[in-house]
Amino acid sequence: MPEEPKEALSKPGGSEFPQLVVRNRRDSVPMDPLFRGETAEPAKSEGRGTGPGRAAPDRRPPLAPPRPDRDLVERRGPACSGWWALLVVVLALTGAAWLTWSGGLLPVRLTEYLRLPVRTRQGLAARRWAAVGGCGVLALLALGGVSRGRAGSAWVLSLFGRYRGSVRRTGLVWISPLMPRRRVDVRLRHWRSEPMAAVDAHGVELRVVVLVVWQVRDTARALLAVDDHTAYLREQVEAVTARVMSRLPADSFREPADDVPTLRDAEAVGDTLTRALAAECRAVGVEVFSARPTRVEYAPEVAAAMRRRQIAAIDAEHRDSVLTSVLDAVDDTVRRLTERGLVALDDYERKALVKDLTVAFYTARGNAVDTP
Protein backbone atom coordinates (compact mmCIF):
# COMPACT_ATOMS: atom_id res chain seq x y z
CA MET A 1 0.00 0.00 0.00
CA PRO A 2 1.54 3.35 -1.03
CA GLU A 3 2.46 5.80 1.70
CA GLU A 4 0.06 8.77 2.01
CA PRO A 5 1.75 12.19 2.09
CA LYS A 6 0.78 14.23 5.10
CA GLU A 7 1.86 17.66 3.99
CA ALA A 8 2.41 19.32 0.66
CA LEU A 9 5.56 21.33 0.08
CA SER A 10 4.03 23.94 -2.19
CA LYS A 11 2.17 26.97 -0.88
CA PRO A 12 -0.46 27.82 -3.46
CA GLY A 13 -1.70 31.37 -3.69
CA GLY A 14 1.08 32.73 -1.51
CA SER A 15 -0.57 31.39 1.69
CA GLU A 16 1.54 31.07 4.79
CA PHE A 17 -0.20 27.77 5.73
CA PRO A 18 0.78 24.48 4.04
CA GLN A 19 -1.93 22.73 2.08
CA LEU A 20 -2.93 19.39 3.59
CA VAL A 21 -4.07 16.81 1.06
CA VAL A 22 -5.74 13.45 1.65
CA ARG A 23 -5.05 11.07 -1.22
CA ASN A 24 -6.63 7.78 -2.13
CA ARG A 25 -6.41 5.64 -5.20
CA ARG A 26 -8.60 7.78 -7.46
CA ASP A 27 -8.68 11.40 -6.37
CA SER A 28 -7.34 13.95 -3.90
CA VAL A 29 -9.27 16.41 -1.75
CA PRO A 30 -7.64 19.67 -0.51
CA MET A 31 -8.19 19.92 3.21
CA ASP A 32 -6.67 23.28 4.18
CA PRO A 33 -9.93 25.25 3.74
CA LEU A 34 -11.57 22.97 6.25
CA PHE A 35 -9.00 23.50 9.00
CA ARG A 36 -7.94 27.06 8.37
CA GLY A 37 -9.84 28.88 11.11
CA GLU A 38 -8.40 32.31 10.30
CA THR A 39 -9.76 32.44 6.74
CA ALA A 40 -12.79 30.19 6.82
CA GLU A 41 -16.17 31.81 7.39
CA PRO A 42 -17.41 31.14 10.93
CA ALA A 43 -20.40 28.87 11.17
CA LYS A 44 -23.61 30.23 12.62
CA SER A 45 -24.44 28.90 16.04
CA GLU A 46 -27.22 29.38 18.51
CA GLY A 47 -25.05 31.27 20.97
CA ARG A 48 -25.08 34.95 21.75
CA GLY A 49 -22.24 35.75 19.33
CA THR A 50 -23.63 34.78 15.90
CA GLY A 51 -27.04 33.32 16.64
CA PRO A 52 -30.35 34.49 15.26
CA GLY A 53 -30.32 37.41 17.69
CA ARG A 54 -26.99 38.76 16.34
CA ALA A 55 -25.90 39.24 12.74
CA ALA A 56 -22.86 37.25 11.63
CA PRO A 57 -19.75 39.38 11.02
CA ASP A 58 -19.26 40.34 7.39
CA ARG A 59 -15.68 39.49 6.36
CA ARG A 60 -16.06 40.74 2.79
CA PRO A 61 -14.07 43.88 1.94
CA PRO A 62 -16.27 47.00 1.92
CA LEU A 63 -17.20 48.47 -1.42
CA ALA A 64 -15.24 51.58 -2.29
CA PRO A 65 -17.38 54.72 -2.84
CA PRO A 66 -17.15 56.47 -6.21
CA ARG A 67 -14.13 58.71 -6.63
CA PRO A 68 -14.71 62.38 -7.42
CA ASP A 69 -13.16 63.99 -10.47
CA ARG A 70 -10.16 65.99 -9.21
CA ASP A 71 -10.23 68.37 -12.19
CA LEU A 72 -13.91 69.17 -11.73
CA VAL A 73 -13.88 71.37 -8.63
CA GLU A 74 -15.95 74.47 -7.98
CA ARG A 75 -14.08 77.73 -8.45
CA ARG A 76 -15.05 81.35 -8.67
CA GLY A 77 -16.45 82.36 -12.03
CA PRO A 78 -15.96 85.66 -13.92
CA ALA A 79 -18.57 88.17 -12.76
CA CYS A 80 -18.82 91.74 -11.52
CA SER A 81 -21.37 94.11 -10.07
CA GLY A 82 -24.34 94.85 -12.29
CA TRP A 83 -24.19 98.57 -11.49
CA TRP A 84 -20.99 98.84 -13.50
CA ALA A 85 -22.78 97.27 -16.43
CA LEU A 86 -25.61 99.81 -16.16
CA LEU A 87 -23.04 102.63 -16.10
CA VAL A 88 -21.48 101.23 -19.28
CA VAL A 89 -24.92 101.11 -20.91
CA VAL A 90 -25.55 104.77 -20.08
CA LEU A 91 -22.15 105.84 -21.34
CA ALA A 92 -22.48 103.81 -24.54
CA LEU A 93 -25.90 105.24 -25.34
CA THR A 94 -24.69 108.75 -24.57
CA GLY A 95 -21.69 108.30 -26.83
CA ALA A 96 -23.83 106.96 -29.65
CA ALA A 97 -26.23 109.90 -29.36
CA TRP A 98 -23.36 112.41 -29.37
CA LEU A 99 -21.72 110.82 -32.40
CA THR A 100 -25.00 110.87 -34.28
CA TRP A 101 -25.74 114.52 -33.48
CA SER A 102 -22.22 115.86 -33.93
CA GLY A 103 -21.90 114.25 -37.33
CA GLY A 104 -25.16 115.68 -38.54
CA LEU A 105 -26.68 112.25 -38.93
CA LEU A 106 -29.91 113.11 -37.14
CA PRO A 107 -32.90 114.13 -39.29
CA VAL A 108 -33.63 117.84 -39.34
CA ARG A 109 -37.16 117.44 -37.98
CA LEU A 110 -35.90 115.38 -35.04
CA THR A 111 -33.20 117.95 -34.34
CA GLU A 112 -35.73 120.78 -34.37
CA TYR A 113 -38.14 118.77 -32.18
CA LEU A 114 -35.40 118.19 -29.60
CA ARG A 115 -34.45 121.86 -29.91
CA LEU A 116 -30.86 121.07 -30.76
CA PRO A 117 -28.65 123.18 -32.96
CA VAL A 118 -28.61 121.86 -36.51
CA ARG A 119 -25.24 120.52 -37.50
CA THR A 120 -24.13 120.13 -41.08
CA ARG A 121 -23.27 116.62 -42.18
CA GLN A 122 -19.55 116.12 -42.23
CA GLY A 123 -17.52 113.62 -44.19
CA LEU A 124 -16.58 110.10 -43.18
CA ALA A 125 -20.15 109.24 -42.25
CA ALA A 126 -19.39 105.51 -42.54
CA ARG A 127 -16.89 105.71 -39.70
CA ARG A 128 -19.34 107.52 -37.51
CA TRP A 129 -22.01 104.95 -38.23
CA ALA A 130 -19.52 102.21 -37.33
CA ALA A 131 -18.73 103.96 -34.05
CA VAL A 132 -22.43 104.32 -33.33
CA GLY A 133 -22.93 100.62 -34.05
CA GLY A 134 -20.05 99.72 -31.73
CA CYS A 135 -21.62 101.75 -28.93
CA GLY A 136 -24.91 99.96 -29.54
CA VAL A 137 -23.27 96.53 -29.44
CA LEU A 138 -21.45 97.45 -26.24
CA ALA A 139 -24.71 98.59 -24.67
CA LEU A 140 -26.42 95.34 -25.69
CA LEU A 141 -23.62 93.22 -24.25
CA ALA A 142 -23.61 95.15 -21.00
CA LEU A 143 -27.38 95.05 -20.67
CA GLY A 144 -27.70 91.40 -21.76
CA GLY A 145 -25.38 90.17 -19.02
CA VAL A 146 -27.19 91.88 -16.14
CA SER A 147 -28.86 89.33 -13.85
CA ARG A 148 -30.31 89.18 -10.37
CA GLY A 149 -28.47 86.95 -7.95
CA ARG A 150 -30.62 85.34 -5.27
CA ALA A 151 -29.56 84.09 -1.87
CA GLY A 152 -29.48 80.29 -1.77
CA SER A 153 -28.76 79.81 -5.47
CA ALA A 154 -25.74 79.90 -7.76
CA TRP A 155 -24.92 79.88 -11.46
CA VAL A 156 -22.65 77.37 -13.14
CA LEU A 157 -20.92 78.86 -16.19
CA SER A 158 -19.54 77.00 -19.18
CA LEU A 159 -18.05 77.94 -22.52
CA PHE A 160 -17.72 75.57 -25.48
CA GLY A 161 -18.48 72.63 -23.19
CA ARG A 162 -15.81 73.56 -20.63
CA TYR A 163 -16.50 74.53 -17.05
CA ARG A 164 -15.63 78.17 -16.42
CA GLY A 165 -16.64 78.72 -12.81
CA SER A 166 -19.54 79.29 -10.45
CA VAL A 167 -21.10 82.54 -9.30
CA ARG A 168 -22.65 82.73 -5.82
CA ARG A 169 -23.01 86.54 -5.64
CA THR A 170 -26.35 88.11 -4.73
CA GLY A 171 -27.98 91.32 -5.90
CA LEU A 172 -27.36 92.87 -9.31
CA VAL A 173 -24.66 90.85 -11.08
CA TRP A 174 -23.16 91.03 -14.56
CA ILE A 175 -22.13 87.78 -16.25
CA SER A 176 -20.93 87.55 -19.80
CA PRO A 177 -23.93 86.74 -22.04
CA LEU A 178 -21.64 84.60 -24.21
CA MET A 179 -21.34 82.01 -21.42
CA PRO A 180 -24.28 79.61 -20.99
CA ARG A 181 -25.39 79.49 -17.36
CA ARG A 182 -27.39 77.06 -15.27
CA ARG A 183 -28.90 77.85 -11.91
CA VAL A 184 -28.57 75.39 -9.01
CA ASP A 185 -30.16 75.50 -5.57
CA VAL A 186 -27.55 75.53 -2.78
CA ARG A 187 -29.92 75.90 0.18
CA LEU A 188 -30.17 73.39 2.99
CA ARG A 189 -32.84 70.93 1.90
CA HIS A 190 -34.56 67.88 3.35
CA TRP A 191 -36.23 64.97 1.61
CA ARG A 192 -38.58 62.38 3.08
CA SER A 193 -38.66 59.12 1.18
CA GLU A 194 -41.61 56.93 0.43
CA PRO A 195 -41.79 53.54 2.22
CA MET A 196 -38.88 51.58 0.74
CA ALA A 197 -38.64 47.79 0.65
CA ALA A 198 -35.77 46.23 2.62
CA VAL A 199 -34.93 43.07 4.56
CA ASP A 200 -33.27 42.63 7.93
CA ALA A 201 -30.49 40.20 8.86
CA HIS A 202 -33.01 37.33 9.08
CA GLY A 203 -34.52 38.03 5.66
CA VAL A 204 -37.76 39.48 7.05
CA GLU A 205 -39.31 42.05 4.72
CA LEU A 206 -39.48 45.62 6.02
CA ARG A 207 -40.83 48.99 4.98
CA VAL A 208 -38.48 51.87 5.85
CA VAL A 209 -39.00 55.65 5.63
CA VAL A 210 -35.84 57.81 5.75
CA LEU A 211 -35.50 61.57 6.29
CA VAL A 212 -32.39 63.03 4.59
CA VAL A 213 -30.99 66.52 5.22
CA TRP A 214 -28.56 67.55 2.49
CA GLN A 215 -27.06 70.47 0.62
CA VAL A 216 -25.20 71.06 -2.64
CA ARG A 217 -21.63 71.82 -1.59
CA ASP A 218 -19.85 71.70 -4.97
CA THR A 219 -22.02 73.14 -7.75
CA ALA A 220 -19.65 72.02 -10.53
CA ARG A 221 -19.87 68.36 -9.58
CA ALA A 222 -23.57 68.52 -8.81
CA LEU A 223 -24.44 69.70 -12.35
CA LEU A 224 -21.62 68.32 -14.49
CA ALA A 225 -20.51 65.09 -12.79
CA VAL A 226 -23.96 63.50 -12.89
CA ASP A 227 -27.07 63.85 -15.01
CA ASP A 228 -29.42 64.69 -12.11
CA HIS A 229 -28.00 64.98 -8.61
CA THR A 230 -31.42 64.82 -6.91
CA ALA A 231 -32.30 61.56 -8.69
CA TYR A 232 -28.84 60.22 -7.83
CA LEU A 233 -29.42 61.08 -4.17
CA ARG A 234 -32.78 59.30 -4.10
CA GLU A 235 -31.36 56.15 -5.67
CA GLN A 236 -28.40 56.12 -3.29
CA VAL A 237 -30.74 56.49 -0.32
CA GLU A 238 -32.63 53.39 -1.42
CA ALA A 239 -29.44 51.38 -2.03
CA VAL A 240 -27.68 52.40 1.19
CA THR A 241 -30.84 51.82 3.26
CA ALA A 242 -31.19 48.29 1.90
CA ARG A 243 -27.51 47.57 2.66
CA VAL A 244 -27.57 48.96 6.20
CA MET A 245 -30.88 47.35 7.18
CA SER A 246 -29.65 43.91 6.12
CA ARG A 247 -26.91 43.92 8.77
CA LEU A 248 -29.12 43.73 11.89
CA PRO A 249 -32.41 42.08 12.86
CA ALA A 250 -35.48 44.24 13.23
CA ASP A 251 -36.31 42.85 16.70
CA SER A 252 -34.72 40.50 19.18
CA PHE A 253 -36.94 37.79 20.64
CA ARG A 254 -34.18 36.15 22.67
CA GLU A 255 -32.71 36.88 26.09
CA PRO A 256 -30.91 38.96 27.06
CA ALA A 257 -32.39 41.47 24.63
CA ASP A 258 -30.24 44.38 25.87
CA ASP A 259 -27.03 42.82 24.51
CA VAL A 260 -28.39 42.30 20.98
CA PRO A 261 -28.22 45.33 18.62
CA THR A 262 -31.36 45.74 16.51
CA LEU A 263 -32.80 48.20 14.03
CA ARG A 264 -34.84 49.78 16.85
CA ASP A 265 -31.72 51.69 17.89
CA ALA A 266 -32.53 54.67 15.67
CA GLU A 267 -29.47 56.69 16.69
CA ALA A 268 -26.91 54.01 15.86
CA VAL A 269 -28.65 53.02 12.64
CA GLY A 270 -28.97 56.68 11.64
CA ASP A 271 -25.26 57.32 12.22
CA THR A 272 -24.29 54.34 10.08
CA LEU A 273 -26.75 55.36 7.38
CA THR A 274 -25.45 58.95 7.39
CA ARG A 275 -21.80 57.92 7.02
CA ALA A 276 -22.52 55.48 4.21
CA LEU A 277 -24.74 57.91 2.29
CA ALA A 278 -22.29 60.80 2.71
CA ALA A 279 -19.48 58.69 1.27
CA GLU A 280 -21.59 57.76 -1.76
CA CYS A 281 -22.73 61.34 -2.49
CA ARG A 282 -19.41 63.11 -1.98
CA ALA A 283 -18.38 62.40 -5.57
CA VAL A 284 -21.27 64.44 -6.98
CA GLY A 285 -20.80 67.47 -4.72
CA VAL A 286 -23.70 66.70 -2.36
CA GLU A 287 -23.07 66.90 1.40
CA VAL A 288 -25.35 64.77 3.57
CA PHE A 289 -25.79 66.09 7.10
CA SER A 290 -28.11 63.40 8.44
CA ALA A 291 -30.08 60.40 7.24
CA ARG A 292 -32.45 59.09 9.92
CA PRO A 293 -34.99 56.27 9.65
CA THR A 294 -38.28 57.80 10.79
CA ARG A 295 -40.25 54.57 10.48
CA VAL A 296 -39.18 50.93 10.40
CA GLU A 297 -42.06 48.47 10.22
CA TYR A 298 -42.73 45.01 8.89
CA ALA A 299 -44.20 44.46 5.45
CA PRO A 300 -47.99 43.93 5.44
CA GLU A 301 -47.67 40.28 4.46
CA VAL A 302 -45.52 39.41 7.52
CA ALA A 303 -46.72 42.04 10.01
CA ALA A 304 -49.38 39.81 11.61
CA ALA A 305 -47.01 36.89 12.13
CA MET A 306 -44.26 39.07 13.59
CA ARG A 307 -46.75 40.78 15.88
CA ARG A 308 -47.84 37.42 17.28
CA ARG A 309 -44.20 36.46 17.78
CA GLN A 310 -43.51 39.73 19.57
CA ILE A 311 -46.52 39.26 21.85
CA ALA A 312 -45.38 35.72 22.64
CA ALA A 313 -41.89 36.98 23.52
CA ILE A 314 -43.34 39.67 25.80
CA ASP A 315 -45.60 37.12 27.48
CA ALA A 316 -42.67 34.73 28.00
CA GLU A 317 -40.58 37.51 29.51
CA HIS A 318 -43.45 38.46 31.82
CA ARG A 319 -43.96 34.87 32.96
CA ASP A 320 -40.24 34.48 33.62
CA SER A 321 -40.15 37.63 35.75
CA VAL A 322 -43.23 36.49 37.72
CA LEU A 323 -41.75 33.04 38.28
CA THR A 324 -38.45 34.54 39.45
CA SER A 325 -40.20 36.74 42.00
CA VAL A 326 -42.32 33.78 43.22
CA LEU A 327 -39.26 31.57 43.72
CA ASP A 328 -37.52 34.34 45.64
CA ALA A 329 -40.59 34.73 47.88
CA VAL A 330 -40.82 30.95 48.50
CA ASP A 331 -37.12 30.70 49.34
CA ASP A 332 -37.35 33.62 51.73
CA THR A 333 -40.46 32.17 53.42
CA VAL A 334 -39.02 28.67 53.91
CA ARG A 335 -35.69 30.09 55.15
CA ARG A 336 -37.41 32.28 57.76
CA LEU A 337 -39.62 29.44 59.00
CA THR A 338 -36.67 27.11 59.49
CA GLU A 339 -34.31 29.73 60.98
CA ARG A 340 -36.85 30.80 63.63
CA GLY A 341 -37.67 27.21 64.56
CA LEU A 342 -41.37 27.52 63.79
CA VAL A 343 -41.39 24.23 61.91
CA ALA A 344 -39.10 21.20 61.69
CA LEU A 345 -39.17 19.81 58.19
CA ASP A 346 -37.61 16.77 56.63
CA ASP A 347 -36.90 16.53 52.90
CA TYR A 348 -40.35 15.26 52.00
CA GLU A 349 -42.17 17.91 54.03
CA ARG A 350 -39.87 20.64 52.69
CA LYS A 351 -40.64 19.65 49.11
CA ALA A 352 -44.37 19.59 49.81
CA LEU A 353 -44.24 23.02 51.49
CA VAL A 354 -42.24 24.50 48.62
CA LYS A 355 -44.71 23.11 46.12
CA ASP A 356 -47.75 24.48 47.97
CA LEU A 357 -46.19 27.90 48.47
CA THR A 358 -45.11 28.11 44.84
CA VAL A 359 -48.61 27.31 43.57
CA ALA A 360 -50.19 29.76 46.00
CA PHE A 361 -47.82 32.64 45.28
CA TYR A 362 -47.85 32.10 41.51
CA THR A 363 -51.66 32.00 41.43
CA ALA A 364 -51.86 35.17 43.52
CA ARG A 365 -49.30 37.00 41.35
CA GLY A 366 -51.01 35.91 38.15
CA ASN A 367 -54.43 37.06 39.33
CA ALA A 368 -53.02 40.38 40.55
CA VAL A 369 -51.35 41.06 37.19
CA ASP A 370 -54.31 39.98 35.08
CA THR A 371 -56.74 42.10 37.08
CA PRO A 372 -57.04 45.61 35.49
PDB file of N, CA and C in Angstrom, residues 82-116:
ATOM      1  N   GLY A  82     -23.482  94.423 -11.193  1.00  0.00           N
ATOM      2  CA  GLY A  82     -24.342  94.846 -12.289  1.00  0.00           C
ATOM      3  C   GLY A  82     -24.457  96.353 -12.435  1.00  0.00           C
ATOM      4  N   TRP A  83     -24.122  97.099 -11.383  1.00  0.00           N
ATOM      5  CA  TRP A  83     -24.186  98.566 -11.489  1.00  0.00           C
ATOM      6  C   TRP A  83     -23.119  99.088 -12.438  1.00  0.00           C
ATOM      7  N   TRP A  84     -21.992  98.448 -12.508  1.00  0.00           N
ATOM      8  CA  TRP A  84     -20.990  98.841 -13.495  1.00  0.00           C
ATOM      9  C   TRP A  84     -21.511  98.616 -14.911  1.00  0.00           C
ATOM     10  N   ALA A  85     -22.221  97.539 -15.104  1.00  0.00           N
ATOM     11  CA  ALA A  85     -22.785  97.275 -16.427  1.00  0.00           C
ATOM     12  C   ALA A  85     -23.815  98.332 -16.806  1.00  0.00           C
ATOM     13  N   LEU A  86     -24.640  98.759 -15.864  1.00  0.00           N
ATOM     14  CA  LEU A  86     -25.612  99.813 -16.164  1.00  0.00           C
ATOM     15  C   LEU A  86     -24.904 101.132 -16.478  1.00  0.00           C
ATOM     16  N   LEU A  87     -23.806 101.418 -15.778  1.00  0.00           N
ATOM     17  CA  LEU A  87     -23.037 102.625 -16.096  1.00  0.00           C
ATOM     18  C   LEU A  87     -22.470 102.562 -17.512  1.00  0.00           C
ATOM     19  N   VAL A  88     -21.990 101.393 -17.917  1.00  0.00           N
ATOM     20  CA  VAL A  88     -21.478 101.231 -19.282  1.00  0.00           C
ATOM     21  C   VAL A  88     -22.591 101.426 -20.296  1.00  0.00           C
ATOM     22  N   VAL A  89     -23.783 100.932 -20.001  1.00  0.00           N
ATOM     23  CA  VAL A  89     -24.919 101.112 -20.911  1.00  0.00           C
ATOM     24  C   VAL A  89     -25.228 102.598 -21.094  1.00  0.00           C
ATOM     25  N   VAL A  90     -25.253 103.337 -19.991  1.00  0.00           N
ATOM     26  CA  VAL A  90     -25.548 104.767 -20.079  1.00  0.00           C
ATOM     27  C   VAL A  90     -24.477 105.496 -20.878  1.00  0.00           C
ATOM     28  N   LEU A  91     -23.224 105.185 -20.621  1.00  0.00           N
ATOM     29  CA  LEU A  91     -22.145 105.841 -21.344  1.00  0.00           C
ATOM     30  C   LEU A  91     -22.161 105.479 -22.828  1.00  0.00           C
ATOM     31  N   ALA A  92     -22.453 104.225 -23.144  1.00  0.00           N
ATOM     32  CA  ALA A  92     -22.479 103.811 -24.544  1.00  0.00           C
ATOM     33  C   ALA A  92     -23.625 104.485 -25.289  1.00  0.00           C
ATOM     34  N   LEU A  93     -24.779 104.572 -24.676  1.00  0.00           N
ATOM     35  CA  LEU A  93     -25.901 105.243 -25.336  1.00  0.00           C
ATOM     36  C   LEU A  93     -25.638 106.737 -25.479  1.00  0.00           C
ATOM     37  N   THR A  94     -25.019 107.326 -24.470  1.00  0.00           N
ATOM     38  CA  THR A  94     -24.689 108.748 -24.568  1.00  0.00           C
ATOM     39  C   THR A  94     -23.677 108.994 -25.681  1.00  0.00           C
ATOM     40  N   GLY A  95     -22.679 108.158 -25.774  1.00  0.00           N
ATOM     41  CA  GLY A  95     -21.694 108.303 -26.831  1.00  0.00           C
ATOM     42  C   GLY A  95     -22.292 108.128 -28.211  1.00  0.00           C
ATOM     43  N   ALA A  96     -23.192 107.167 -28.353  1.00  0.00           N
ATOM     44  CA  ALA A  96     -23.833 106.957 -29.653  1.00  0.00           C
ATOM     45  C   ALA A  96     -24.682 108.158 -30.043  1.00  0.00           C
ATOM     46  N   ALA A  97     -25.415 108.716 -29.059  1.00  0.00           N
ATOM     47  CA  ALA A  97     -26.233 109.896 -29.357  1.00  0.00           C
ATOM     48  C   ALA A  97     -25.364 111.095 -29.734  1.00  0.00           C
ATOM     49  N   TRP A  98     -24.231 111.276 -29.047  1.00  0.00           N
ATOM     50  CA  TRP A  98     -23.364 112.411 -29.366  1.00  0.00           C
ATOM     51  C   TRP A  98     -22.740 112.259 -30.738  1.00  0.00           C
ATOM     52  N   LEU A  99     -22.306 111.048 -31.077  1.00  0.00           N
ATOM     53  CA  LEU A  99     -21.719 110.821 -32.401  1.00  0.00           C
ATOM     54  C   LEU A  99     -22.744 111.066 -33.509  1.00  0.00           C
ATOM     55  N   THR A 100     -23.958 110.667 -33.254  1.00  0.00           N
ATOM     56  CA  THR A 100     -24.999 110.870 -34.276  1.00  0.00           C
ATOM     57  C   THR A 100     -25.309 112.357 -34.454  1.00  0.00           C
ATOM     58  N   TRP A 101     -25.409 113.091 -33.368  1.00  0.00           N
ATOM     59  CA  TRP A 101     -25.741 114.525 -33.477  1.00  0.00           C
ATOM     60  C   TRP A 101     -24.581 115.340 -34.022  1.00  0.00           C
ATOM     61  N   SER A 102     -23.367 115.057 -33.507  1.00  0.00           N
ATOM     62  CA  SER A 102     -22.222 115.862 -33.929  1.00  0.00           C
ATOM     63  C   SER A 102     -21.872 115.632 -35.393  1.00  0.00           C
ATOM     64  N   GLY A 103     -22.189 114.503 -35.920  1.00  0.00           N
ATOM     65  CA  GLY A 103     -21.905 114.250 -37.326  1.00  0.00           C
ATOM     66  C   GLY A 103     -23.016 114.669 -38.258  1.00  0.00           C
ATOM     67  N   GLY A 104     -24.059 115.256 -37.702  1.00  0.00           N
ATOM     68  CA  GLY A 104     -25.165 115.677 -38.536  1.00  0.00           C
ATOM     69  C   GLY A 104     -25.955 114.525 -39.120  1.00  0.00           C
ATOM     70  N   LEU A 105     -25.976 113.427 -38.431  1.00  0.00           N
ATOM     71  CA  LEU A 105     -26.679 112.247 -38.932  1.00  0.00           C
ATOM     72  C   LEU A 105     -28.136 112.205 -38.489  1.00  0.00           C
ATOM     73  N   LEU A 106     -28.522 113.097 -37.586  1.00  0.00           N
ATOM     74  CA  LEU A 106     -29.907 113.109 -37.144  1.00  0.00           C
ATOM     75  C   LEU A 106     -30.765 113.830 -38.188  1.00  0.00           C
ATOM     76  N   PRO A 107     -32.008 113.406 -38.382  1.00  0.00           N
ATOM     77  CA  PRO A 107     -32.901 114.130 -39.287  1.00  0.00           C
ATOM     78  C   PRO A 107     -33.158 115.548 -38.774  1.00  0.00           C
ATOM     79  N   VAL A 108     -33.432 116.445 -39.707  1.00  0.00           N
ATOM     80  CA  VAL A 108     -33.628 117.843 -39.343  1.00  0.00           C
ATOM     81  C   VAL A 108     -34.846 118.017 -38.454  1.00  0.00           C
ATOM     82  N   ARG A 109     -35.934 117.316 -38.778  1.00  0.00           N
ATOM     83  CA  ARG A 109     -37.156 117.442 -37.979  1.00  0.00           C
ATOM     84  C   ARG A 109     -36.925 116.966 -36.551  1.00  0.00           C
ATOM     85  N   LEU A 110     -36.176 115.873 -36.394  1.00  0.00           N
ATOM     86  CA  LEU A 110     -35.898 115.375 -35.041  1.00  0.00           C
ATOM     87  C   LEU A 110     -35.007 116.355 -34.283  1.00  0.00           C
ATOM     88  N   THR A 111     -34.076 116.970 -34.993  1.00  0.00           N
ATOM     89  CA  THR A 111     -33.205 117.949 -34.340  1.00  0.00           C
ATOM     90  C   THR A 111     -34.002 119.164 -33.893  1.00  0.00           C
ATOM     91  N   GLU A 112     -34.909 119.643 -34.748  1.00  0.00           N
ATOM     92  CA  GLU A 112     -35.731 120.782 -34.366  1.00  0.00           C
ATOM     93  C   GLU A 112     -36.690 120.424 -33.233  1.00  0.00           C
ATOM     94  N   TYR A 113     -37.225 119.196 -33.239  1.00  0.00           N
ATOM     95  CA  TYR A 113     -38.144 118.773 -32.178  1.00  0.00           C
ATOM     96  C   TYR A 113     -37.427 118.711 -30.830  1.00  0.00           C
ATOM     97  N   LEU A 114     -36.171 118.251 -30.842  1.00  0.00           N
ATOM     98  CA  LEU A 114     -35.402 118.188 -29.596  1.00  0.00           C
ATOM     99  C   LEU A 114     -34.771 119.528 -29.261  1.00  0.00           C
ATOM    100  N   ARG A 115     -34.982 120.520 -30.126  1.00  0.00           N
ATOM    101  CA  ARG A 115     -34.447 121.862 -29.908  1.00  0.00           C
ATOM    102  C   ARG A 115     -32.926 121.855 -29.775  1.00  0.00           C
ATOM    103  N   LEU A 116     -32.303 121.136 -30.709  1.00  0.00           N
ATOM    104  CA  LEU A 116     -30.855 121.074 -30.757  1.00  0.00           C
ATOM    105  C   LEU A 116     -30.361 121.904 -31.930  1.00  0.00           C
TER     106      LEU A 116
END
